[in-house]
mmCIF file of C-alpha atoms and ligand atoms in Angstrom:
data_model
loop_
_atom_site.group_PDB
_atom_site.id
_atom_site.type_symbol
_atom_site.label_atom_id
_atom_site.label_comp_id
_atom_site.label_asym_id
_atom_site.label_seq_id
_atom_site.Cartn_x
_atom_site.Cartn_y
_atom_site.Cartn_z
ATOM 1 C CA UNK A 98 32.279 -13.248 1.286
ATOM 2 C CA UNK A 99 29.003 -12.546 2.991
ATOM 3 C CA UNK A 100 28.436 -11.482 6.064
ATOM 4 C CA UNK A 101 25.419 -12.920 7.379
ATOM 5 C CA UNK A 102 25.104 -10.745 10.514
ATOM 6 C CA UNK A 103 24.870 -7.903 7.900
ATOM 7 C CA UNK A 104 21.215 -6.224 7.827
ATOM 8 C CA UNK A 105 19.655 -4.065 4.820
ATOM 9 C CA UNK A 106 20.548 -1.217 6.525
ATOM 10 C CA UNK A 107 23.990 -1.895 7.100
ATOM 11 C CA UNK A 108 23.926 -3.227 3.425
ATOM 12 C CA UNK A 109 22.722 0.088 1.864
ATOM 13 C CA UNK A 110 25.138 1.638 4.128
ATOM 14 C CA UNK A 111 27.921 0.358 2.084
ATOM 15 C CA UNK A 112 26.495 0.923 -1.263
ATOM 16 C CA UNK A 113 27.360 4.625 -3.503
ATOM 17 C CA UNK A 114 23.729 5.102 -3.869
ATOM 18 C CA UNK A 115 21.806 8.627 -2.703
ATOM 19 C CA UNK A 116 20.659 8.496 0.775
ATOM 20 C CA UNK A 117 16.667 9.084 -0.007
ATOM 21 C CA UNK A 118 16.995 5.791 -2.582
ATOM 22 C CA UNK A 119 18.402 4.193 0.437
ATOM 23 C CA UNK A 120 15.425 5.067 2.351
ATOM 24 C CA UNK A 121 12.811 3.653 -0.500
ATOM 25 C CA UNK A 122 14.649 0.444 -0.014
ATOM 26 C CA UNK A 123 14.187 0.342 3.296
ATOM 27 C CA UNK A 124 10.224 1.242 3.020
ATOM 28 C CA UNK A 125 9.601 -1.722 0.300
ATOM 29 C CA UNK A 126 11.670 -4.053 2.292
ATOM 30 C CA UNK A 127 9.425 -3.391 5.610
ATOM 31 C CA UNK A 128 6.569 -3.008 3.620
ATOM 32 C CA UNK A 129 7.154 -6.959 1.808
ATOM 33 C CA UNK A 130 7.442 -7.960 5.279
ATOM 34 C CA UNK A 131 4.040 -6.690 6.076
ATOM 35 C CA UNK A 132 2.311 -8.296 2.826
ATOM 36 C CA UNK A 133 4.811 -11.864 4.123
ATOM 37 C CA UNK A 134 2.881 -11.393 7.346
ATOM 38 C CA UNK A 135 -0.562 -10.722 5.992
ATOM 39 C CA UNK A 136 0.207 -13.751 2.982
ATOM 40 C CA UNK A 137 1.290 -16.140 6.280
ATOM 41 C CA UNK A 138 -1.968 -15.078 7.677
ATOM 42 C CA UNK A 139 -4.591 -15.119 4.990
ATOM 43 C CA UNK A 140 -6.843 -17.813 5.240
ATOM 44 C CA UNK A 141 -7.945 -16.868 8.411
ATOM 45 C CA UNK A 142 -8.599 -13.617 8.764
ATOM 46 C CA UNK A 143 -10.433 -14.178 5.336
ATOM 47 C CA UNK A 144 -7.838 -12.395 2.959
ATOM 48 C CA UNK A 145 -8.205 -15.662 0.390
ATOM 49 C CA UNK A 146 -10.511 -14.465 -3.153
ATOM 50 C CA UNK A 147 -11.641 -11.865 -4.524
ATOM 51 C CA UNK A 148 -12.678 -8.239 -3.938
ATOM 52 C CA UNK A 149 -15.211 -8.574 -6.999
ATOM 53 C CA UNK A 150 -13.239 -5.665 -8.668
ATOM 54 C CA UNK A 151 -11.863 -5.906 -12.617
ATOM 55 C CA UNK A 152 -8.623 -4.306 -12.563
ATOM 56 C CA UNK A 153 -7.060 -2.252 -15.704
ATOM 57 C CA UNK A 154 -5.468 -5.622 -16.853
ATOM 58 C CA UNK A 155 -9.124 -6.720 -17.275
ATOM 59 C CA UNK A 156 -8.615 -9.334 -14.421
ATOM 60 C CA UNK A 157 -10.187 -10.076 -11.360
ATOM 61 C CA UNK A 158 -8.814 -8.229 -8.210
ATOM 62 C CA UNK A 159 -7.308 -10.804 -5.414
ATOM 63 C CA UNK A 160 -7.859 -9.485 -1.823
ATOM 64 C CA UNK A 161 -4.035 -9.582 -1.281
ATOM 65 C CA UNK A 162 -3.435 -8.206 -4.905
ATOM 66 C CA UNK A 163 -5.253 -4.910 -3.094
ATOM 67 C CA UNK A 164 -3.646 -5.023 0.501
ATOM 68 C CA UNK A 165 -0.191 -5.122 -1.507
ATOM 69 C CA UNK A 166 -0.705 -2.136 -3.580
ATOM 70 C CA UNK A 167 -2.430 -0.023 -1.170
ATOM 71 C CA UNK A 168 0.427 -0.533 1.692
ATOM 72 C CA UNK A 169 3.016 0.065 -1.243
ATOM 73 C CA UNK A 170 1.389 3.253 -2.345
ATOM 74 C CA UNK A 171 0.972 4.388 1.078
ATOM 75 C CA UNK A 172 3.597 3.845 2.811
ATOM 76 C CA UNK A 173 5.987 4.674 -0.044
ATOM 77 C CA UNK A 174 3.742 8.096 -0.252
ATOM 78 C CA UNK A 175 4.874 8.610 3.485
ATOM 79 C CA UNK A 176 8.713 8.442 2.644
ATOM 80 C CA UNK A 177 8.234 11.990 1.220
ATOM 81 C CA UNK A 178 11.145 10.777 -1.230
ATOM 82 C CA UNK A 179 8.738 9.862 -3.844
ATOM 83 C CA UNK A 180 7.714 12.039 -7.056
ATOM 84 C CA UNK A 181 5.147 9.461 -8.696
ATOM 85 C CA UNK A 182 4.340 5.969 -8.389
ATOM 86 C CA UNK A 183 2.818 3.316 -10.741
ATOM 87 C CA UNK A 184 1.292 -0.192 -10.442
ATOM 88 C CA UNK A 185 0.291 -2.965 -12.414
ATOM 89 C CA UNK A 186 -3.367 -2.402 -10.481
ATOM 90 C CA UNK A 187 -3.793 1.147 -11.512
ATOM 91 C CA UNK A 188 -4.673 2.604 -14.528
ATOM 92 C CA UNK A 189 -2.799 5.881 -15.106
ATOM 93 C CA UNK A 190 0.275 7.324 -12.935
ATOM 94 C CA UNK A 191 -0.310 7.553 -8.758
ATOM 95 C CA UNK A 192 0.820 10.907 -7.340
ATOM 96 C CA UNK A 193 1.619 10.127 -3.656
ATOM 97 C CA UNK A 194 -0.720 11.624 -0.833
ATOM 98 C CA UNK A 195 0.974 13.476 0.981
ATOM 99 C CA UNK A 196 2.574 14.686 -1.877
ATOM 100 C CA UNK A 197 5.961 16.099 -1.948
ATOM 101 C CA UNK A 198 6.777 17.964 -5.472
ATOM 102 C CA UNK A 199 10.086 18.162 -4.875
ATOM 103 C CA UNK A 200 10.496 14.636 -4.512
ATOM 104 C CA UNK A 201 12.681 13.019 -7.376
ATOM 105 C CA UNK A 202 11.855 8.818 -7.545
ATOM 106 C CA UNK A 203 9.508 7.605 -9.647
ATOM 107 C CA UNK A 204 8.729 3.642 -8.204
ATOM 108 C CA UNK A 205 6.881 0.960 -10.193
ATOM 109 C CA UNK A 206 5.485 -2.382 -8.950
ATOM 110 C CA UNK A 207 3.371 -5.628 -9.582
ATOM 111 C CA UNK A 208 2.273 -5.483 -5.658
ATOM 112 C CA UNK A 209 1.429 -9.478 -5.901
ATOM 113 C CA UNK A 210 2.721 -11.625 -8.901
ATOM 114 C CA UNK A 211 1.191 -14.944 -9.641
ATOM 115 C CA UNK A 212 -2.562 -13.890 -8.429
ATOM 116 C CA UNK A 213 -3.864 -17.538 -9.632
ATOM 117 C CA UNK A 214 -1.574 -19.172 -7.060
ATOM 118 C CA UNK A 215 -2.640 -17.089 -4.604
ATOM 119 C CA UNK A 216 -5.147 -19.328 -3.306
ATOM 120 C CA UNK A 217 -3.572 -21.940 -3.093
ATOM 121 C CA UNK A 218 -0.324 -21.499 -1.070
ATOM 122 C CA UNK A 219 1.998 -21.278 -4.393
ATOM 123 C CA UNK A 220 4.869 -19.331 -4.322
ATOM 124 C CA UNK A 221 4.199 -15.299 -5.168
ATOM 125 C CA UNK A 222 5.747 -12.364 -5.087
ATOM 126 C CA UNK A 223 6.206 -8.442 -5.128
ATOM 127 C CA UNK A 224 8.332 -7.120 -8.329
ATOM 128 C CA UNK A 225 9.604 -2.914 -8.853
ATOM 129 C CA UNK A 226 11.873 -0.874 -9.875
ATOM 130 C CA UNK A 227 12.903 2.959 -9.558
ATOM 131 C CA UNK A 228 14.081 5.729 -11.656
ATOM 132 C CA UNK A 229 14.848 9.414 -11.706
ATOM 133 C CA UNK A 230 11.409 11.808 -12.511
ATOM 134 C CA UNK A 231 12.859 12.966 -16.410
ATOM 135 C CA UNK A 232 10.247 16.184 -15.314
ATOM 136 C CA UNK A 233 8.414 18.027 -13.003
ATOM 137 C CA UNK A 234 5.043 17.805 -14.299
ATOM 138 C CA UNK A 235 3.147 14.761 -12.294
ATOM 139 C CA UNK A 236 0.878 14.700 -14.970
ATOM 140 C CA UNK A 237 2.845 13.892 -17.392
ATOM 141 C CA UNK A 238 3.403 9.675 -18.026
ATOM 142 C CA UNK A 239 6.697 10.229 -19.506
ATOM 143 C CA UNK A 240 8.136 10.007 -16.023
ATOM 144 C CA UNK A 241 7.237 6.440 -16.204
ATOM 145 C CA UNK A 242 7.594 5.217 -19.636
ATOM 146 C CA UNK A 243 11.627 5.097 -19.471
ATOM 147 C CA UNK A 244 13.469 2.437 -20.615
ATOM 148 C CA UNK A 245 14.577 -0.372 -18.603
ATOM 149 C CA UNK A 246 17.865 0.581 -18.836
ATOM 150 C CA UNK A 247 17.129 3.878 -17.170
ATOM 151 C CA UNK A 248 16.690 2.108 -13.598
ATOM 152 C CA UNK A 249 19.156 2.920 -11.132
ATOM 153 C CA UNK A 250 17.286 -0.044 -8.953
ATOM 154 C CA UNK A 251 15.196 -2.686 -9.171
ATOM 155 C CA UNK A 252 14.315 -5.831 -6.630
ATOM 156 C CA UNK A 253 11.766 -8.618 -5.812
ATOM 157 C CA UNK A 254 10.229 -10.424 -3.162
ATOM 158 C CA UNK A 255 9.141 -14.535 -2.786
ATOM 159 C CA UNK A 256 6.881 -15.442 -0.581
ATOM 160 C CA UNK A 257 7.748 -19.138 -0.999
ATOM 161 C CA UNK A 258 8.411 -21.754 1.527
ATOM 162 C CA UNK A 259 10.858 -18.714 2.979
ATOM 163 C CA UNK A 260 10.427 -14.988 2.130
ATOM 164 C CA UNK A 261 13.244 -13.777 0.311
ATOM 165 C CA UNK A 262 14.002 -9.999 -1.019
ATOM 166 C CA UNK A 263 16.884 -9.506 -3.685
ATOM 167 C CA UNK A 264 17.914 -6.063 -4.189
ATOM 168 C CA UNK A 265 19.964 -5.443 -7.140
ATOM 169 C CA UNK A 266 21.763 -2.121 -8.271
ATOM 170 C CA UNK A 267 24.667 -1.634 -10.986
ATOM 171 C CA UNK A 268 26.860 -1.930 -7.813
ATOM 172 C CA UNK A 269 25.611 -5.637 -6.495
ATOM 173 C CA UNK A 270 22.587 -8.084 -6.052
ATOM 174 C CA UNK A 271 22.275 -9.521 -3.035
ATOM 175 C CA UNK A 272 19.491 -11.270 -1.364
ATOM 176 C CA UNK A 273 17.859 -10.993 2.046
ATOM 177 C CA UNK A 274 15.001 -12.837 4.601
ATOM 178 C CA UNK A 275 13.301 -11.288 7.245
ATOM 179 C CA UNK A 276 14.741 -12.581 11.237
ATOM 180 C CA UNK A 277 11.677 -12.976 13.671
ATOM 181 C CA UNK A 278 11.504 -9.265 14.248
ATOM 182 C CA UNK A 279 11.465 -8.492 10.902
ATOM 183 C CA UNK A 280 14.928 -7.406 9.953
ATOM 184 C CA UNK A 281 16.087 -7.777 6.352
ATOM 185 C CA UNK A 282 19.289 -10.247 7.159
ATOM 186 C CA UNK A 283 21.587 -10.995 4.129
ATOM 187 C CA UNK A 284 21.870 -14.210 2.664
ATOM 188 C CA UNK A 285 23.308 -14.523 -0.623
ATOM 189 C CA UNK A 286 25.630 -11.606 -2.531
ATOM 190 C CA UNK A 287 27.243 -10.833 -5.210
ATOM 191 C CA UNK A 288 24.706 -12.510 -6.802
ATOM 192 C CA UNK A 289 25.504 -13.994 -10.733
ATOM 193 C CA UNK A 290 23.044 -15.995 -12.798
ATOM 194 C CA UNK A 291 23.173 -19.846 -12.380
ATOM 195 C CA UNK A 292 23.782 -22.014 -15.238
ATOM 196 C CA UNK A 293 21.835 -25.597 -14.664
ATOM 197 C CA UNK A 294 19.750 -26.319 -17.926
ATOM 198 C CA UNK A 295 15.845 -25.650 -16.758
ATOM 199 C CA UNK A 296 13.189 -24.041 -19.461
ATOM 200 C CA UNK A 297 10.263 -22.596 -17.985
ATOM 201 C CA UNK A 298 7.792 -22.090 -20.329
ATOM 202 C CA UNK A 299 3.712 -22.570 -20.699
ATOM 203 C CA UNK A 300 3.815 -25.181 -23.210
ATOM 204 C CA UNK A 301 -0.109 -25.394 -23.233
ATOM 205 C CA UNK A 302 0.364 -21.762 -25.512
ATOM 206 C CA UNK A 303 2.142 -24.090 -28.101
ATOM 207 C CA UNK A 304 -0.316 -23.496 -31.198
ATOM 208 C CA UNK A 305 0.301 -19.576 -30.844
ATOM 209 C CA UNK A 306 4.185 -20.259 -30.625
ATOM 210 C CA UNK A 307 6.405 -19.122 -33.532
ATOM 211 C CA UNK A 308 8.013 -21.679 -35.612
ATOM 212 C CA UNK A 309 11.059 -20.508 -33.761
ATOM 213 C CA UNK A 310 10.108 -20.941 -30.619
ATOM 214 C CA UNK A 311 9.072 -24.424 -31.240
ATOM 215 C CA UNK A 312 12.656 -25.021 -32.831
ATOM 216 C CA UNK A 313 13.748 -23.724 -30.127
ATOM 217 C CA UNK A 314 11.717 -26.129 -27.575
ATOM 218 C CA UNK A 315 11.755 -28.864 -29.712
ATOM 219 C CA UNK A 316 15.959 -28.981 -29.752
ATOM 220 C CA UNK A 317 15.729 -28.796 -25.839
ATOM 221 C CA UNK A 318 13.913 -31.304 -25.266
ATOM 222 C CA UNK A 319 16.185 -33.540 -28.546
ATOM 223 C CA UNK A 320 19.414 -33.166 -25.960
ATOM 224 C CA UNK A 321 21.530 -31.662 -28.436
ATOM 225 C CA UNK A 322 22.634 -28.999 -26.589
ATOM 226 C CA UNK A 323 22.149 -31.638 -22.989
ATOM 227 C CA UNK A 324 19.575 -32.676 -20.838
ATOM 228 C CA UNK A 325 17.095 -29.946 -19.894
ATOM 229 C CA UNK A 326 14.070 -30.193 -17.254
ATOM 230 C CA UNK A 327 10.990 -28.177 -17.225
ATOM 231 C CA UNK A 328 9.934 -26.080 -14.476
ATOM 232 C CA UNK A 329 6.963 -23.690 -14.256
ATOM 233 C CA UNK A 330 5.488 -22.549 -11.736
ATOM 234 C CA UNK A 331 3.014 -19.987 -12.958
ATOM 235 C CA UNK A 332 4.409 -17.040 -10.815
ATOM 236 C CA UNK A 333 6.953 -14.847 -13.220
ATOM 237 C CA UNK A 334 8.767 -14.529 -9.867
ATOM 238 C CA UNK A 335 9.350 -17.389 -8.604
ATOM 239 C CA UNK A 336 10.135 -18.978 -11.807
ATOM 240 C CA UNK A 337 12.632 -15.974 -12.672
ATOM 241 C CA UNK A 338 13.992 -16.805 -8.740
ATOM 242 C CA UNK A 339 14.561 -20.275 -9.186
ATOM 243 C CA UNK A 340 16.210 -19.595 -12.763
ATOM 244 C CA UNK A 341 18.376 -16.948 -11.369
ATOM 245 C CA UNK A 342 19.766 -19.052 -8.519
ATOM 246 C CA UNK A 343 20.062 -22.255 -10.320
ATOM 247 C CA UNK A 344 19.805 -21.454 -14.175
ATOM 248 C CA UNK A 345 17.857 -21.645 -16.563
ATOM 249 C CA UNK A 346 15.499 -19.850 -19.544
ATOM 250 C CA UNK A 347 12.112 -18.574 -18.774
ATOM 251 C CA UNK A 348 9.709 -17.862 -22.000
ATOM 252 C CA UNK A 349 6.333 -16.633 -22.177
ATOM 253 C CA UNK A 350 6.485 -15.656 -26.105
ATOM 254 C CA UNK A 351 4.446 -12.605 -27.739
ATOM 255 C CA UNK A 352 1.340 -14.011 -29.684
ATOM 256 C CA UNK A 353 2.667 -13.989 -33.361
ATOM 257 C CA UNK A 354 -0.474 -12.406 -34.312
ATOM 258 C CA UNK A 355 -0.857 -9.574 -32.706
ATOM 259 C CA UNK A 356 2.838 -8.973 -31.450
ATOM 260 C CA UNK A 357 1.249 -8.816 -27.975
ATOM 261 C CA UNK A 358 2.835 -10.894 -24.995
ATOM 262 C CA UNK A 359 1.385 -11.985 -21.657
ATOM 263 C CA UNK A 360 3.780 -10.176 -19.188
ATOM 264 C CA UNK A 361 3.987 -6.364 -18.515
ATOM 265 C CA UNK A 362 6.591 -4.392 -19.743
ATOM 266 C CA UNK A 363 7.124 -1.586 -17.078
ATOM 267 C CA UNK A 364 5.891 -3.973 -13.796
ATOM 268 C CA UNK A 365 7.249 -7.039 -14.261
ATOM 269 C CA UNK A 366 9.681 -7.077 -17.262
ATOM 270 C CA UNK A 367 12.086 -4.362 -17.138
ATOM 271 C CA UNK A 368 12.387 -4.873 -13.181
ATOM 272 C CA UNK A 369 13.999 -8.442 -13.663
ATOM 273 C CA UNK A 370 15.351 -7.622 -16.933
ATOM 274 C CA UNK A 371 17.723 -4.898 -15.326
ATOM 275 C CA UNK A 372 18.599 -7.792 -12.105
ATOM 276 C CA UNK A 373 19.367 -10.007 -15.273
ATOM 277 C CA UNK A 374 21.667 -7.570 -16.391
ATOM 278 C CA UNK A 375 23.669 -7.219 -13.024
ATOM 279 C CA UNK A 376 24.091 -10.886 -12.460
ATOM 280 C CA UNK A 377 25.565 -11.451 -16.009
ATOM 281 C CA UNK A 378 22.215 -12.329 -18.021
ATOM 282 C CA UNK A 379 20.215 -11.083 -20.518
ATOM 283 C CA UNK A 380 16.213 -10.854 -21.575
ATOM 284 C CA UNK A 381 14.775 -9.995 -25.047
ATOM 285 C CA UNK A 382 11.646 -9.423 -26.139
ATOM 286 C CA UNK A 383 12.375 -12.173 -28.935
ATOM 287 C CA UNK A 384 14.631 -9.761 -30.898
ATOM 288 C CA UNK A 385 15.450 -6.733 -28.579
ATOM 289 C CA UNK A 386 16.860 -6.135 -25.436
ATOM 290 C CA UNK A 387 13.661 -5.941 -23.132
ATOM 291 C CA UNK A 388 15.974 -3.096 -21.458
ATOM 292 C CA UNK A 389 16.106 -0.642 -24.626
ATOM 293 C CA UNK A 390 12.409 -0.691 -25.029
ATOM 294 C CA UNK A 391 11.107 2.701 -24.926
ATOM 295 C CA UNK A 392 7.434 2.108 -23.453
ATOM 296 C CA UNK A 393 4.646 3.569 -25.324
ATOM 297 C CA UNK A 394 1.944 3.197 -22.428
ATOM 298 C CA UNK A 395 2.033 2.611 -19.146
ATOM 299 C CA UNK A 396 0.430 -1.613 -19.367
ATOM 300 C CA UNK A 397 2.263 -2.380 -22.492
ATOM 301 C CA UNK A 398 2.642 -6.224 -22.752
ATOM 302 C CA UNK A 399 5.716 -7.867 -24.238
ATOM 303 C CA UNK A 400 7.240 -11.383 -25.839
ATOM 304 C CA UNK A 401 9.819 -12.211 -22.633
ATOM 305 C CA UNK A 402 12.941 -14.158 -23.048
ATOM 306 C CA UNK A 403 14.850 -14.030 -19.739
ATOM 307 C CA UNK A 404 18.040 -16.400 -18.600
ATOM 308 C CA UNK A 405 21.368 -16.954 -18.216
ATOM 309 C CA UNK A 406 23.820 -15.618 -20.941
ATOM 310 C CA UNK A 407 24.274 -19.163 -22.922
ATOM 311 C CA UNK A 408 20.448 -20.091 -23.054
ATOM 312 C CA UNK A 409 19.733 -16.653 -24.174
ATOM 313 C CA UNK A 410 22.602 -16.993 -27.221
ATOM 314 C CA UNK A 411 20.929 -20.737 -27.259
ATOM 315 C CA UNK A 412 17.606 -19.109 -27.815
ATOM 316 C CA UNK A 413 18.698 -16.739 -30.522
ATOM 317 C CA UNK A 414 20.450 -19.141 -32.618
ATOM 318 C CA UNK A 415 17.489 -21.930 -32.826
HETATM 319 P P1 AHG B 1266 -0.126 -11.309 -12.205
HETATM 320 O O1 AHG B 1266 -0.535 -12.288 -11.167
HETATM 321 O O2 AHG B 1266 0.687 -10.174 -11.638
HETATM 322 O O3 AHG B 1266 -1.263 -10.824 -13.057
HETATM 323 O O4 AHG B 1266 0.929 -12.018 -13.197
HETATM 324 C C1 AHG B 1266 0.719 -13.329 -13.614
HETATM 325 C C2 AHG B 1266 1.679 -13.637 -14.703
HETATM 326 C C3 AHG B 1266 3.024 -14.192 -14.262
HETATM 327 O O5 AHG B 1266 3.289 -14.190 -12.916
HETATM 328 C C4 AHG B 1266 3.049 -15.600 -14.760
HETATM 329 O O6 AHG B 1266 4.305 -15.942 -15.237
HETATM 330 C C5 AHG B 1266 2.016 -15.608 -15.843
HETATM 331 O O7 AHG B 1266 1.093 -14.608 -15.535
HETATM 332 C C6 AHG B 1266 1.328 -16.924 -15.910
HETATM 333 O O8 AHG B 1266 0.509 -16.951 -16.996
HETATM 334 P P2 AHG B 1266 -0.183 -18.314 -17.501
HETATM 335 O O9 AHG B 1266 -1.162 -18.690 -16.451
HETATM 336 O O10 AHG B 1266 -0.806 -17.943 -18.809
HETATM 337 O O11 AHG B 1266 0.934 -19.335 -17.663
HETATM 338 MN MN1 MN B 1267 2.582 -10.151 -12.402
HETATM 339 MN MN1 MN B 1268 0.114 -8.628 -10.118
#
């Protein structure tokens, strides 16, 4: 049952995790509230387009894409609880200022997901995860490129028509909005993957897919296996939300001829990958578990094959 006068705190209270991951929680949670706030508020105090930056990714900076990851990185850097940090934005690994040595979480992030709907009021979000440092050497990358399966947490946020935060550890998922002070109130818990029959994948990619991942398509759409509908929104995490509540497949397949896929491997896929995992689904990179990975560098971009456990067998058997 949930127990909808129950905040985050009193949430994380309850849950047999350490008491400085606890407190990381807490810090993205009030720090998604403060990028829902400054989304809410963006057109007019002129945080709509571009900074007129290129970002590692090779794409053009948002002005919320920055305000995201700079309030992440600082006010995570404040917790003291944090060893290194890395984003989607930056190119190599971000040692907190002021930096605590001692410190012994290692967090990862896509501040913003789904930059191109940005502008125009579309649903976006914030994506991480955190580990365990593997060293004490915050040079060394290796305390980042760790398998998905090596998370001990991992979470999102929408900001969609309301904000929502899901928070997911071996333990429990369980989702949260904000009250009008801010306060992370639980919604939904307990949290396990819907199963209505939605595909959400770019179909305009079709030439580059596989032949079977057009199989695959092709027999959703025939109704052998029932009626599917298409939904894509164009935000990995919104489309992963909807899926996750409801059902569903999302795809956004590697290009057969390089082997190289659209989506992120350590910011966007291993995050919901390991929430997939919790609530009783699965994601693949086509032929692996997205989750035994072992990144070779820190932007590595993957094939991603994420849903409930049936379209996933679906999937593998086309
Ligand atoms: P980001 O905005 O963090 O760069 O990620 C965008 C990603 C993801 O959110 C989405 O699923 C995908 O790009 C959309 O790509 P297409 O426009 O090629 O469909
Ligand atoms: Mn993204
Ligand atoms: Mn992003």
């Amino acid at each position: 049952m949930v127990n909808r006068n129950q905040n985050l705190s009193e949430y994380l209270n309850n849950l047999d995790i350490e008491s400085d991951l606890k407190k990381i929680i807490s810090v993205i949670s009030s720090t998604c509230y403060k990028i829902s706030e400054a989304i809410r508020l963006s057109n007019i105090n002129n945080l709509l387009g571009k900074t007129g930056e290129i970002n590692i990714q090779g794409e053009q900076v948002e002005k919320l894409d920055e305000l995201a990851n700079n309030l992440l990185i600082k006010n995570l850097s404040e917790t003291g609880k944090v060893f290194l940090m890395g984003s989607e934005e930056i190119e190599s690994v971000i040692i907190p200022n002021p930096n605590n040595k001692n410190a012994e979480f290692i967090v990862v992030f896509d501040p913003l997901d789904g930059s191109s709907n940005i502008d125009v009021s579309v649903t976006i979000g914030t994506i991480f995860a955190i580990y365990k440092r593997v060293n004490s050497d915050q040079n060394d990358e290796s305390n980042l490129l760790q398998e998905g399966n090596k998370a001990i947490a991992a979470g999102y946020t929408v900001y969609g028509s309301s904000t929502v935060m899901c928070i997911s550890t071996k333990e429990d998922t369980s989702m949260f909005s904000f009250d009008k002070k801010g306060c992370p109130i639980i919604t939904n818990s307990k949290i396990i993957h819907g199963n209505s029959k939605v595909y959400s994948v770019n179909e305009s990619n079709w030439n580059k897919f596989t032949e079977k991942d057009k199989r695959w398509i092709t027999s959703l759409k025939s109704g052998v296996n029932g009626k599917y509908t298409a939904r894509y929104v164009g935000s990995l995490v919104a489309d992963f939300h909807r899926n996750l509540l409801k059902g569903g497949i999302f795809s956004y397949p590697a290009d057969p001829k390089t082997g190289i896929g659209r989506l992120r491997l350590i910011y966007e896929c291993n995050p919901l990958s390991f929430i997939a995992k919790n609530t009783n689904g699965y994601a693949s990179d086509g032929e692996k578990s997205i989750l035994e990975i072992k990144p070779e560098n820190l932007h590595q971009r993957v094939g991603f094959y994420i849903g409930n456990n049936i379209e996933m067998s679906i999937y593998k058997n086309s």
